[in-house]
Amino acid sequence: MDLKLPIQITDELSDDEVHAHGELDLASGEIRAVRYDDYDVATKGIPAAREDYEFSVGTLRNGTREVEFRVEADPLSGRYSLTASELLELKGRAAKLFSQRPG
């Protein structure tokens, strides 16, 4: 299965948020082609490696409806992914989201 969906990623920091966009591979749970919005990784470092990093969430949208899910962020590589259990749950929620007409 080669299904990639556009998602938004939010890295929650103690006093701020970092927003990015990427592609979620529904077969593997890997998130690729991450592009940060107004955040310079070269000067500030990967959000997950910062001392004030708390957690990351992803958002999948269909019109005005959306589904949020937990995203794992690797502070060493800067890669994002979903755990197997989170991916399985998201597949069911995404099927419901996309089977409804956009709101």
GROMACS .gro file of N, CA and C in nm:
model
  309
    1MET      N    1   0.084  -0.117   0.000
    1MET     CA    2   0.000   0.000   0.000
    1MET      C    3   0.089   0.124   0.000
    2ASP      N    4   0.064   0.215  -0.090
    2ASP     CA    5   0.143   0.336  -0.102
    2ASP      C    6   0.053   0.457  -0.084
    3LEU      N    7   0.007   0.477   0.039
    3LEU     CA    8  -0.084   0.587   0.067
    3LEU      C    9  -0.016   0.685   0.161
    4LYS      N   10   0.005   0.805   0.109
    4LYS     CA   11   0.068   0.910   0.188
    4LYS      C   12  -0.032   1.024   0.202
    5LEU      N   13  -0.051   1.070   0.324
    5LEU     CA   14  -0.146   1.176   0.352
    5LEU      C   15  -0.075   1.299   0.407
    6PRO      N   16  -0.116   1.418   0.363
    6PRO     CA   17  -0.057   1.541   0.420
    6PRO      C   18  -0.108   1.563   0.561
    7ILE      N   19  -0.017   1.596   0.651
    7ILE     CA   20  -0.054   1.621   0.790
    7ILE      C   21   0.014   1.748   0.839
    8GLN      N   22  -0.039   1.800   0.947
    8GLN     CA   23   0.027   1.909   1.019
    8GLN      C   24   0.086   1.851   1.145
    9ILE      N   25   0.205   1.895   1.182
    9ILE     CA   26   0.273   1.850   1.304
    9ILE      C   27   0.289   1.971   1.395
   10THR      N   28   0.258   1.952   1.522
   10THR     CA   29   0.278   2.057   1.621
   10THR      C   30   0.368   2.002   1.731
   11ASP      N   31   0.484   2.066   1.747
   11ASP     CA   32   0.575   2.033   1.857
   11ASP      C   33   0.542   2.129   1.970
   12GLU      N   34   0.499   2.073   2.082
   12GLU     CA   35   0.464   2.155   2.199
   12GLU      C   36   0.590   2.179   2.282
   13LEU      N   37   0.621   2.306   2.304
   13LEU     CA   38   0.731   2.346   2.389
   13LEU      C   39   0.671   2.406   2.517
   14SER      N   40   0.751   2.431   2.617
   14SER     CA   41   0.700   2.483   2.743
   14SER      C   42   0.617   2.611   2.725
   15ASP      N   43   0.667   2.704   2.646
   15ASP     CA   44   0.600   2.833   2.629
   15ASP      C   45   0.570   2.866   2.484
   16ASP      N   46   0.577   2.769   2.394
   16ASP     CA   47   0.561   2.798   2.252
   16ASP      C   48   0.521   2.672   2.177
   17GLU      N   49   0.490   2.687   2.052
   17GLU     CA   50   0.462   2.574   1.963
   17GLU      C   51   0.541   2.592   1.834
   18VAL      N   52   0.585   2.482   1.777
   18VAL     CA   53   0.650   2.483   1.646
   18VAL      C   54   0.560   2.404   1.552
   19HIS      N   55   0.524   2.466   1.439
   19HIS     CA   56   0.434   2.402   1.343
   19HIS      C   57   0.511   2.359   1.220
   20ALA      N   58   0.470   2.245   1.166
   20ALA     CA   59   0.533   2.192   1.045
   20ALA      C   60   0.428   2.115   0.965
   21HIS      N   61   0.463   2.084   0.842
   21HIS     CA   62   0.379   2.000   0.756
   21HIS      C   63   0.464   1.885   0.706
   22GLY      N   64   0.402   1.772   0.682
   22GLY     CA   65   0.473   1.656   0.631
   22GLY      C   66   0.378   1.558   0.566
   23GLU      N   67   0.431   1.444   0.526
   23GLU     CA   68   0.353   1.337   0.465
   23GLU      C   69   0.361   1.213   0.551
   24LEU      N   70   0.244   1.163   0.592
   24LEU     CA   71   0.236   1.042   0.671
   24LEU      C   72   0.219   0.923   0.579
   25ASP      N   73   0.310   0.827   0.588
   25ASP     CA   74   0.300   0.702   0.513
   25ASP      C   75   0.215   0.607   0.597
   26LEU      N   76   0.093   0.577   0.549
   26LEU     CA   77   0.003   0.492   0.626
   26LEU      C   78   0.047   0.346   0.631
   27ALA      N   79   0.140   0.307   0.547
   27ALA     CA   80   0.189   0.169   0.551
   27ALA      C   81   0.291   0.150   0.663
   28SER      N   82   0.380   0.247   0.680
   28SER     CA   83   0.489   0.231   0.777
   28SER      C   84   0.474   0.316   0.903
   29GLY      N   85   0.395   0.422   0.896
   29GLY     CA   86   0.384   0.513   1.009
   29GLY      C   87   0.493   0.618   1.012
   30GLU      N   88   0.579   0.621   0.911
   30GLU     CA   89   0.684   0.721   0.904
   30GLU      C   90   0.628   0.851   0.849
   31ILE      N   91   0.683   0.961   0.895
   31ILE     CA   92   0.645   1.093   0.846
   31ILE      C   93   0.766   1.150   0.774
   32ARG      N   94   0.744   1.185   0.649
   32ARG     CA   95   0.855   1.232   0.563
   32ARG      C   96   0.825   1.372   0.512
   33ALA      N   97   0.924   1.430   0.446
   33ALA     CA   98   0.911   1.561   0.380
   33ALA      C   99   0.860   1.667   0.478
   34VAL      N  100   0.919   1.670   0.597
   34VAL     CA  101   0.877   1.766   0.699
   34VAL      C  102   0.932   1.904   0.665
   35ARG      N  103   0.841   2.001   0.663
   35ARG     CA  104   0.876   2.140   0.636
   35ARG      C  105   0.823   2.226   0.751
   36TYR      N  106   0.914   2.292   0.821
   36TYR     CA  107   0.875   2.375   0.935
   36TYR      C  108   0.822   2.510   0.888
   37ASP      N  109   0.724   2.563   0.961
   37ASP     CA  110   0.668   2.694   0.935
   37ASP      C  111   0.737   2.795   1.025
   38ASP      N  112   0.809   2.889   0.969
   38ASP     CA  113   0.872   2.996   1.046
   38ASP      C  114   0.960   2.945   1.160
   39TYR      N  115   1.038   2.842   1.134
   39TYR     CA  116   1.128   2.786   1.235
   39TYR      C  117   1.256   2.742   1.164
   40ASP      N  118   1.369   2.793   1.209
   40ASP     CA  119   1.498   2.762   1.147
   40ASP      C  120   1.571   2.655   1.228
   41VAL      N  121   1.570   2.533   1.176
   41VAL     CA  122   1.635   2.421   1.242
   41VAL      C  123   1.786   2.443   1.254
   42ALA      N  124   1.846   2.508   1.156
   42ALA     CA  125   1.991   2.529   1.156
   42ALA      C  126   2.036   2.614   1.275
   43THR      N  127   1.956   2.710   1.316
   43THR     CA  128   1.997   2.797   1.427
   43THR      C  129   1.937   2.755   1.561
   44LYS      N  130   1.815   2.698   1.558
   44LYS     CA  131   1.746   2.663   1.683
   44LYS      C  132   1.753   2.516   1.719
   45GLY      N  133   1.792   2.432   1.625
   45GLY     CA  134   1.798   2.289   1.650
   45GLY      C  135   1.663   2.222   1.630
   46ILE      N  136   1.664   2.091   1.631
   46ILE     CA  137   1.542   2.013   1.614
   46ILE      C  138   1.454   2.037   1.737
   47PRO      N  139   1.325   2.065   1.718
   47PRO     CA  140   1.239   2.093   1.834
   47PRO      C  141   1.244   1.985   1.941
   48ALA      N  142   1.245   1.859   1.903
   48ALA     CA  143   1.244   1.749   2.000
   48ALA      C  144   1.372   1.741   2.083
   49ALA      N  145   1.479   1.805   2.038
   49ALA     CA  146   1.605   1.803   2.111
   49ALA      C  147   1.619   1.921   2.207
   50ARG      N  148   1.525   2.012   2.202
   50ARG     CA  149   1.533   2.129   2.290
   50ARG      C  150   1.494   2.092   2.433
   51GLU      N  151   1.550   2.164   2.529
   51GLU     CA  152   1.521   2.137   2.671
   51GLU      C  153   1.375   2.165   2.706
   52ASP      N  154   1.311   2.258   2.633
   52ASP     CA  155   1.173   2.293   2.664
   52ASP      C  156   1.071   2.213   2.583
   53TYR      N  157   1.116   2.108   2.512
   53TYR     CA  158   1.026   2.022   2.434
   53TYR      C  159   0.940   1.938   2.528
   54GLU      N  160   0.809   1.926   2.495
   54GLU     CA  161   0.719   1.846   2.576
   54GLU      C  162   0.664   1.725   2.500
   55PHE      N  163   0.602   1.746   2.384
   55PHE     CA  164   0.546   1.636   2.304
   55PHE      C  165   0.509   1.686   2.165
   56SER      N  166   0.472   1.593   2.076
   56SER     CA  167   0.432   1.627   1.940
   56SER      C  168   0.297   1.563   1.907
   57VAL      N  169   0.217   1.634   1.832
   57VAL     CA  170   0.089   1.582   1.783
   57VAL      C  171   0.080   1.606   1.633
   58GLY      N  172   0.002   1.520   1.568
   58GLY     CA  173  -0.026   1.537   1.427
   58GLY      C  174  -0.173   1.564   1.408
   59THR      N  175  -0.206   1.630   1.298
   59THR     CA  176  -0.344   1.660   1.265
   59THR      C  177  -0.368   1.623   1.120
   60LEU      N  178  -0.473   1.546   1.098
   60LEU     CA  179  -0.516   1.505   0.964
   60LEU      C  180  -0.650   1.573   0.941
   61ARG      N  181  -0.667   1.641   0.825
   61ARG     CA  182  -0.788   1.718   0.801
   61ARG      C  183  -0.862   1.671   0.676
   62ASN      N  184  -0.994   1.688   0.682
   62ASN     CA  185  -1.082   1.670   0.567
   62ASN      C  186  -1.186   1.781   0.577
   63GLY      N  187  -1.164   1.888   0.503
   63GLY     CA  188  -1.251   2.005   0.515
   63GLY      C  189  -1.234   2.067   0.651
   64THR      N  190  -1.344   2.084   0.723
   64THR     CA  191  -1.338   2.142   0.857
   64THR      C  192  -1.323   2.037   0.966
   65ARG      N  193  -1.332   1.911   0.930
   65ARG     CA  194  -1.316   1.803   1.028
   65ARG      C  195  -1.169   1.766   1.040
   66GLU      N  196  -1.131   1.724   1.159
   66GLU     CA  197  -0.992   1.686   1.179
   66GLU      C  198  -0.979   1.576   1.283
   67VAL      N  199  -0.867   1.506   1.275
   67VAL     CA  200  -0.832   1.400   1.369
   67VAL      C  201  -0.692   1.432   1.421
   68GLU      N  202  -0.677   1.432   1.553
   68GLU     CA  203  -0.545   1.451   1.614
   68GLU      C  204  -0.493   1.318   1.663
   69PHE      N  205  -0.360   1.304   1.661
   69PHE     CA  206  -0.296   1.180   1.703
   69PHE      C  207  -0.158   1.210   1.757
   70ARG      N  208  -0.108   1.121   1.839
   70ARG     CA  209   0.025   1.136   1.899
   70ARG      C  210   0.133   1.102   1.796
   71VAL      N  211   0.235   1.183   1.795
   71VAL     CA  212   0.349   1.163   1.705
   71VAL      C  213   0.474   1.144   1.790
   72GLU      N  214   0.553   1.044   1.756
   72GLU     CA  215   0.682   1.023   1.823
   72GLU      C  216   0.789   1.104   1.749
   73ALA      N  217   0.869   1.178   1.823
   73ALA     CA  218   0.976   1.258   1.764
   73ALA      C  219   1.109   1.209   1.819
   74ASP      N  220   1.201   1.172   1.729
   74ASP     CA  221   1.333   1.124   1.769
   74ASP      C  222   1.426   1.245   1.779
   75PRO      N  223   1.473   1.280   1.898
   75PRO     CA  224   1.557   1.399   1.914
   75PRO      C  225   1.694   1.387   1.848
   76LEU      N  226   1.742   1.267   1.824
   76LEU     CA  227   1.874   1.251   1.762
   76LEU      C  228   1.869   1.265   1.611
   77SER      N  229   1.771   1.202   1.548
   77SER     CA  230   1.763   1.205   1.402
   77SER      C  231   1.670   1.314   1.350
   78GLY      N  232   1.580   1.362   1.435
   78GLY     CA  233   1.483   1.461   1.391
   78GLY      C  234   1.367   1.401   1.314
   79ARG      N  235   1.357   1.269   1.314
   79ARG     CA  236   1.249   1.202   1.240
   79ARG      C  237   1.125   1.189   1.326
   80TYR      N  238   1.012   1.192   1.256
   80TYR     CA  239   0.882   1.176   1.319
   80TYR      C  240   0.821   1.045   1.271
   81SER      N  241   0.741   0.982   1.360
   81SER     CA  242   0.674   0.857   1.323
   81SER      C  243   0.559   0.832   1.420
   82LEU      N  244   0.481   0.728   1.390
   82LEU     CA  245   0.373   0.683   1.477
   82LEU      C  246   0.408   0.544   1.527
   83THR      N  247   0.368   0.514   1.649
   83THR     CA  248   0.385   0.378   1.698
   83THR      C  249   0.287   0.288   1.624
   84ALA      N  250   0.310   0.158   1.628
   84ALA     CA  251   0.222   0.064   1.558
   84ALA      C  252   0.079   0.073   1.609
   85SER      N  253   0.060   0.085   1.738
   85SER     CA  254  -0.075   0.092   1.793
   85SER      C  255  -0.143   0.224   1.756
   86GLU      N  256  -0.069   0.334   1.758
   86GLU     CA  257  -0.125   0.464   1.719
   86GLU      C  258  -0.162   0.463   1.571
   87LEU      N  259  -0.078   0.402   1.488
   87LEU     CA  260  -0.105   0.394   1.345
   87LEU      C  261  -0.231   0.312   1.317
   88LEU      N  262  -0.247   0.202   1.386
   88LEU     CA  263  -0.365   0.118   1.368
   88LEU      C  264  -0.492   0.195   1.406
   89GLU      N  265  -0.488   0.264   1.519
   89GLU     CA  266  -0.603   0.342   1.561
   89GLU      C  267  -0.632   0.455   1.461
   90LEU      N  268  -0.527   0.521   1.413
   90LEU     CA  269  -0.544   0.631   1.320
   90LEU      C  270  -0.605   0.584   1.188
   91LYS      N  271  -0.569   0.466   1.142
   91LYS     CA  272  -0.626   0.415   1.016
   91LYS      C  273  -0.778   0.405   1.026
   92GLY      N  274  -0.829   0.358   1.138
   92GLY     CA  275  -0.973   0.350   1.158
   92GLY      C  276  -1.037   0.487   1.164
   93ARG      N  277  -0.973   0.577   1.237
   93ARG     CA  278  -1.027   0.713   1.249
   93ARG      C  279  -1.020   0.788   1.117
   94ALA      N  280  -0.913   0.766   1.040
   94ALA     CA  281  -0.899   0.831   0.910
   94ALA      C  282  -1.002   0.779   0.811
   95ALA      N  283  -1.032   0.648   0.817
   95ALA     CA  284  -1.135   0.592   0.729
   95ALA      C  285  -1.268   0.661   0.755
   96LYS      N  286  -1.304   0.681   0.881
   96LYS     CA  287  -1.428   0.750   0.914
   96LYS      C  288  -1.424   0.895   0.866
   97LEU      N  289  -1.310   0.962   0.887
   97LEU     CA  290  -1.296   1.100   0.848
   97LEU      C  291  -1.315   1.118   0.698
   98PHE      N  292  -1.254   1.031   0.618
   98PHE     CA  293  -1.260   1.047   0.473
   98PHE      C  294  -1.383   0.985   0.410
   99SER      N  295  -1.459   0.906   0.485
   99SER     CA  296  -1.581   0.851   0.430
   99SER      C  297  -1.698   0.950   0.444
  100GLN      N  298  -1.679   1.054   0.525
  100GLN     CA  299  -1.780   1.158   0.541
  100GLN      C  300  -1.752   1.271   0.444
  101ARG      N  301  -1.857   1.338   0.402
  101ARG     CA  302  -1.838   1.455   0.316
  101ARG      C  303  -1.773   1.566   0.396
  102PRO      N  304  -1.683   1.642   0.333
  102PRO     CA  305  -1.618   1.751   0.407
  102PRO      C  306  -1.722   1.846   0.463
  103GLY      N  307  -1.701   1.888   0.587
  103GLY     CA  308  -1.795   1.979   0.655
  103GLY      C  309  -1.767   2.122   0.630
   0.00000   0.00000   0.00000
